[in-house]
């Protein structure tokens, strides 16, 4: 098993992250697997180096030690360009000038598909999601099926500011890093079909296994905020919590489930 812990440095590490980390490290530990740390700083406007540094420091404090070198998405622009080239050659990528306001919710109507706009900065880039169901077996939730063309339409892979999107960067990285198991919160379940589709287009023959675990209930963290201070690990450390206490709280919030 090769899995990963992949926080976005748009804030400090919080208890929700630690719950996910416990699932990831427990699954790897139980199977003699390894955990890679990937800093998902693909969004250059929202990511901050000081958050990344704090996340790495808090993980070390918790005793959650990753294997191998830390990968930072902000350093992989050429990797993402290179991975997209085969799709561009197959005319699966096109430029889109629609604003967020013109797109009603998550489902894009493929408005720009046949406009043949060049792939330049200042336009967003999309990959065609042709009709077809993606079926996969979630290790925690059982059989799933999703239809990307009805969920999201043609998939945004790069925005008009030149940021690679979460969906694209994570799929390229999981493919090129040969991740065998993706262990994450159930809030990302709906993204799985489009990531499997995109991975296949990128040349990945067999998708990774997926494990979608329950999220820390918002009501629980709100309750925690009131009774125990903030859920940020920085703040808990400053308030005198030990690493053991933080891990125990996260274990408690996760319902002591082990994948
Ligand atoms: Zn468009």
Short mmCIF file of C-alpha atoms and ligand atoms in Angstrom, two decimals:
data_model
loop_
_atom_site.label_atom_id
_atom_site.label_comp_id
_atom_site.label_asym_id
_atom_site.label_seq_id
_atom_site.Cartn_x
_atom_site.Cartn_y
_atom_site.Cartn_z
CA UNK A 1 0.00 0.00 0.00
CA UNK A 2 1.21 3.45 -0.92
CA UNK A 3 -1.10 6.17 0.29
CA UNK A 4 -0.83 9.87 0.97
CA UNK A 5 -1.79 12.66 3.31
CA UNK A 6 -2.51 15.72 1.19
CA UNK A 7 -3.48 18.91 3.04
CA UNK A 8 -4.04 22.25 1.28
CA UNK A 9 -2.03 24.99 3.07
CA UNK A 10 -4.88 27.48 3.08
CA UNK A 11 -5.05 27.37 6.87
CA UNK A 12 -3.59 25.61 9.88
CA UNK A 13 -3.89 21.91 10.63
CA UNK A 14 -7.13 21.24 12.53
CA UNK A 15 -8.77 18.25 14.17
CA UNK A 16 -10.56 17.27 10.94
CA UNK A 17 -7.16 16.88 9.28
CA UNK A 18 -5.89 14.83 12.19
CA UNK A 19 -8.87 12.49 11.93
CA UNK A 20 -8.03 11.93 8.25
CA UNK A 21 -4.34 11.49 9.11
CA UNK A 22 -5.20 8.81 11.67
CA UNK A 23 -7.12 6.85 9.03
CA UNK A 24 -4.26 7.22 6.55
CA UNK A 25 -1.44 6.25 8.91
CA UNK A 26 -3.44 3.42 10.52
CA UNK A 27 -4.29 1.88 7.15
CA UNK A 28 -0.67 2.08 6.01
CA UNK A 29 0.68 0.81 9.34
CA UNK A 30 -1.66 -2.21 9.33
CA UNK A 31 -0.50 -3.22 5.86
CA UNK A 32 3.23 -2.42 5.97
CA UNK A 33 2.42 0.45 3.65
CA UNK A 34 3.91 3.90 3.24
CA UNK A 35 2.47 7.40 3.53
CA UNK A 36 3.61 10.24 1.28
CA UNK A 37 3.06 13.86 2.32
CA UNK A 38 1.80 16.05 -0.50
CA UNK A 39 1.28 19.77 0.07
CA UNK A 40 -1.65 20.66 -2.19
CA UNK A 41 -0.72 24.29 -2.82
CA UNK A 42 -1.99 24.34 -6.41
CA UNK A 43 -4.07 27.45 -5.65
CA UNK A 44 -1.40 30.13 -5.53
CA UNK A 45 -3.77 32.86 -4.36
CA UNK A 46 -5.08 30.98 -1.32
CA UNK A 47 -2.02 28.93 -0.28
CA UNK A 48 0.55 30.34 2.14
CA UNK A 49 4.09 28.99 2.77
CA UNK A 50 3.70 29.70 6.49
CA UNK A 51 0.66 27.43 6.63
CA UNK A 52 2.60 24.66 4.86
CA UNK A 53 5.47 25.03 7.33
CA UNK A 54 3.05 24.96 10.26
CA UNK A 55 1.30 21.84 8.94
CA UNK A 56 4.63 20.02 8.60
CA UNK A 57 5.64 21.13 12.10
CA UNK A 58 2.31 20.08 13.66
CA UNK A 59 2.45 16.65 11.99
CA UNK A 60 5.96 16.11 13.39
CA UNK A 61 4.76 17.20 16.83
CA UNK A 62 1.95 14.63 16.59
CA UNK A 63 4.47 11.94 15.64
CA UNK A 64 2.88 11.43 12.21
CA UNK A 65 6.00 10.86 10.12
CA UNK A 66 5.65 10.63 6.33
CA UNK A 67 7.82 8.43 4.09
CA UNK A 68 9.91 9.84 1.26
CA UNK A 69 10.28 13.41 0.12
CA UNK A 70 7.52 16.00 0.54
CA UNK A 71 5.87 16.88 -2.77
CA UNK A 72 4.57 20.42 -3.33
CA UNK A 73 2.10 20.97 -6.13
CA UNK A 74 3.30 24.55 -6.60
CA UNK A 75 6.62 23.13 -7.85
CA UNK A 76 5.02 20.82 -10.42
CA UNK A 77 3.79 23.23 -13.10
CA UNK A 78 5.92 21.55 -15.79
CA UNK A 79 4.72 18.09 -14.68
CA UNK A 80 1.10 19.17 -15.10
CA UNK A 81 1.78 20.72 -18.51
CA UNK A 82 3.57 17.56 -19.64
CA UNK A 83 0.77 15.28 -18.40
CA UNK A 84 -1.81 17.33 -20.29
CA UNK A 85 0.06 17.21 -23.59
CA UNK A 86 -1.30 13.80 -24.62
CA UNK A 87 -4.85 15.03 -23.97
CA UNK A 88 -4.23 18.21 -25.95
CA UNK A 89 -2.88 16.13 -28.85
CA UNK A 90 -6.10 14.09 -28.79
CA UNK A 91 -8.15 17.34 -28.83
CA UNK A 92 -9.71 16.58 -25.46
CA UNK A 93 -8.77 19.98 -23.97
CA UNK A 94 -10.28 23.33 -24.86
CA UNK A 95 -10.33 26.94 -23.71
CA UNK A 96 -13.35 28.36 -21.90
CA UNK A 97 -14.24 31.99 -21.20
CA UNK A 98 -17.34 31.38 -19.07
CA UNK A 99 -17.31 33.13 -15.72
CA UNK A 100 -18.30 31.43 -12.50
CA UNK A 101 -21.53 33.43 -12.57
CA UNK A 102 -22.45 32.07 -15.98
CA UNK A 103 -22.14 28.48 -14.76
CA UNK A 104 -25.11 27.39 -12.73
CA UNK A 105 -23.63 25.50 -9.78
CA UNK A 106 -21.23 22.63 -10.42
CA UNK A 107 -22.59 21.43 -13.77
CA UNK A 108 -20.95 23.11 -16.76
CA UNK A 109 -23.03 23.05 -19.97
CA UNK A 110 -19.93 22.58 -22.20
CA UNK A 111 -20.72 25.96 -23.76
CA UNK A 112 -17.24 26.56 -25.18
CA UNK A 113 -16.54 23.00 -26.36
CA UNK A 114 -16.73 23.80 -30.07
CA UNK A 115 -15.40 27.38 -30.04
CA UNK A 116 -11.80 26.25 -30.64
CA UNK A 117 -10.43 28.89 -28.26
CA UNK A 118 -6.65 28.64 -27.89
CA UNK A 119 -5.19 27.34 -24.63
CA UNK A 120 -3.69 30.56 -23.34
CA UNK A 121 -3.42 32.34 -20.03
CA UNK A 122 -6.57 34.35 -19.34
CA UNK A 123 -8.93 31.55 -20.36
CA UNK A 124 -9.73 28.49 -18.30
CA UNK A 125 -8.95 25.02 -19.65
CA UNK A 126 -11.37 22.10 -19.66
CA UNK A 127 -11.12 18.40 -20.45
CA UNK A 128 -14.03 16.69 -22.20
CA UNK A 129 -16.13 14.39 -20.03
CA UNK A 130 -18.09 12.35 -22.56
CA UNK A 131 -21.21 10.49 -21.37
CA UNK A 132 -20.56 7.24 -19.54
CA UNK A 133 -20.89 5.82 -16.04
CA UNK A 134 -17.86 5.20 -13.82
CA UNK A 135 -18.28 2.27 -11.44
CA UNK A 136 -15.94 1.65 -8.54
CA UNK A 137 -15.88 -0.16 -5.23
CA UNK A 138 -15.36 2.05 -2.21
CA UNK A 139 -13.54 0.07 0.49
CA UNK A 140 -15.72 1.59 3.21
CA UNK A 141 -18.99 2.36 1.37
CA UNK A 142 -19.27 -0.49 -1.13
CA UNK A 143 -20.20 -0.30 -4.84
CA UNK A 144 -20.60 3.18 -6.35
CA UNK A 145 -21.48 4.56 -9.75
CA UNK A 146 -21.14 8.14 -10.96
CA UNK A 147 -21.72 9.90 -14.28
CA UNK A 148 -19.24 12.81 -14.61
CA UNK A 149 -20.93 14.31 -17.69
CA UNK A 150 -24.10 14.79 -15.61
CA UNK A 151 -22.33 15.81 -12.38
CA UNK A 152 -19.80 18.37 -13.57
CA UNK A 153 -19.72 18.41 -17.38
CA UNK A 154 -16.37 19.08 -19.03
CA UNK A 155 -13.84 19.24 -16.22
CA UNK A 156 -12.01 22.44 -15.29
CA UNK A 157 -8.29 21.59 -15.12
CA UNK A 158 -6.72 25.06 -15.10
CA UNK A 159 -8.33 28.36 -14.20
CA UNK A 160 -7.94 31.69 -15.99
CA UNK A 161 -5.31 32.79 -13.44
CA UNK A 162 -3.15 29.80 -14.40
CA UNK A 163 -3.87 27.73 -11.29
CA UNK A 164 -4.18 23.98 -11.87
CA UNK A 165 -7.38 22.78 -10.24
CA UNK A 166 -7.63 20.39 -7.32
CA UNK A 167 -9.30 17.76 -9.54
CA UNK A 168 -6.51 17.81 -12.10
CA UNK A 169 -3.47 18.15 -9.84
CA UNK A 170 -4.61 15.42 -7.46
CA UNK A 171 -5.33 13.02 -10.31
CA UNK A 172 -1.96 13.60 -12.00
CA UNK A 173 -0.11 13.25 -8.70
CA UNK A 174 -1.93 10.09 -7.59
CA UNK A 175 -1.14 8.60 -11.00
CA UNK A 176 2.52 9.62 -11.29
CA UNK A 177 3.29 8.88 -7.62
CA UNK A 178 1.74 5.41 -8.08
CA UNK A 179 -0.62 5.88 -5.15
CA UNK A 180 -2.47 2.59 -4.58
CA UNK A 181 -4.96 3.81 -1.96
CA UNK A 182 -6.73 7.15 -1.63
CA UNK A 183 -8.07 7.57 1.92
CA UNK A 184 -10.10 10.75 2.45
CA UNK A 185 -13.31 12.25 3.80
CA UNK A 186 -16.69 11.41 2.29
CA UNK A 187 -17.03 15.02 1.12
CA UNK A 188 -14.82 14.01 -1.82
CA UNK A 189 -16.85 10.94 -2.78
CA UNK A 190 -18.62 12.82 -5.61
CA UNK A 191 -15.25 13.74 -7.16
CA UNK A 192 -14.15 10.14 -7.52
CA UNK A 193 -15.83 9.23 -10.81
CA UNK A 194 -14.37 12.24 -12.62
CA UNK A 195 -10.93 11.51 -11.15
CA UNK A 196 -11.11 7.88 -12.32
CA UNK A 197 -12.16 9.08 -15.79
CA UNK A 198 -9.40 11.68 -15.94
CA UNK A 199 -6.80 9.18 -14.71
CA UNK A 200 -7.78 6.77 -17.49
CA UNK A 201 -7.46 9.55 -20.08
CA UNK A 202 -4.00 10.30 -18.63
CA UNK A 203 -3.00 6.68 -19.15
CA UNK A 204 -3.66 5.06 -15.77
CA UNK A 205 -4.93 1.55 -16.55
CA UNK A 206 -6.18 0.66 -13.04
CA UNK A 207 -7.47 3.34 -10.68
CA UNK A 208 -6.38 3.42 -7.03
CA UNK A 209 -8.57 1.92 -4.34
CA UNK A 210 -10.75 4.54 -2.63
CA UNK A 211 -11.70 4.73 1.04
CA UNK A 212 -14.12 7.52 1.99
CA UNK A 213 -14.44 7.88 5.73
CA UNK A 214 -17.00 9.89 7.73
CA UNK A 215 -16.23 13.52 8.38
CA UNK A 216 -15.95 15.03 11.80
CA UNK A 217 -19.44 16.33 12.37
CA UNK A 218 -19.63 20.09 12.23
CA UNK A 219 -21.80 20.05 15.32
CA UNK A 220 -19.07 18.16 17.16
CA UNK A 221 -16.35 20.63 16.19
CA UNK A 222 -18.61 23.55 17.02
CA UNK A 223 -19.29 21.99 20.36
CA UNK A 224 -15.56 21.41 20.72
CA UNK A 225 -14.90 25.03 19.85
CA UNK A 226 -17.05 26.14 22.72
CA UNK A 227 -15.87 23.71 25.35
CA UNK A 228 -12.22 23.15 24.45
CA UNK A 229 -11.15 26.26 22.57
CA UNK A 230 -10.33 26.25 18.87
CA UNK A 231 -9.92 23.06 16.85
CA UNK A 232 -6.67 24.31 15.30
CA UNK A 233 -3.72 22.19 16.42
CA UNK A 234 -1.63 25.37 16.85
CA UNK A 235 -4.18 26.69 19.34
CA UNK A 236 -4.53 23.39 21.16
CA UNK A 237 -0.72 23.25 21.53
CA UNK A 238 -0.68 26.83 22.80
CA UNK A 239 -3.43 25.95 25.28
CA UNK A 240 -1.22 23.22 26.73
CA UNK A 241 -2.64 20.09 25.08
CA UNK A 242 -0.15 17.24 24.64
CA UNK A 243 0.17 15.38 21.33
CA UNK A 244 -1.35 12.32 23.03
CA UNK A 245 -4.40 14.35 24.07
CA UNK A 246 -4.89 15.73 20.56
CA UNK A 247 -4.60 12.25 19.03
CA UNK A 248 -7.02 10.86 21.61
CA UNK A 249 -9.53 13.60 20.81
CA UNK A 250 -9.20 12.92 17.08
CA UNK A 251 -9.62 9.17 17.68
CA UNK A 252 -12.71 9.92 19.73
CA UNK A 253 -14.14 12.17 16.98
CA UNK A 254 -13.47 9.51 14.33
CA UNK A 255 -15.45 6.94 16.32
CA UNK A 256 -12.27 4.85 16.62
CA UNK A 257 -12.81 3.45 13.12
CA UNK A 258 -9.84 1.86 11.39
CA UNK A 259 -9.93 1.29 7.64
ZN1 LIG B 1 -17.14 28.07 -21.32
#
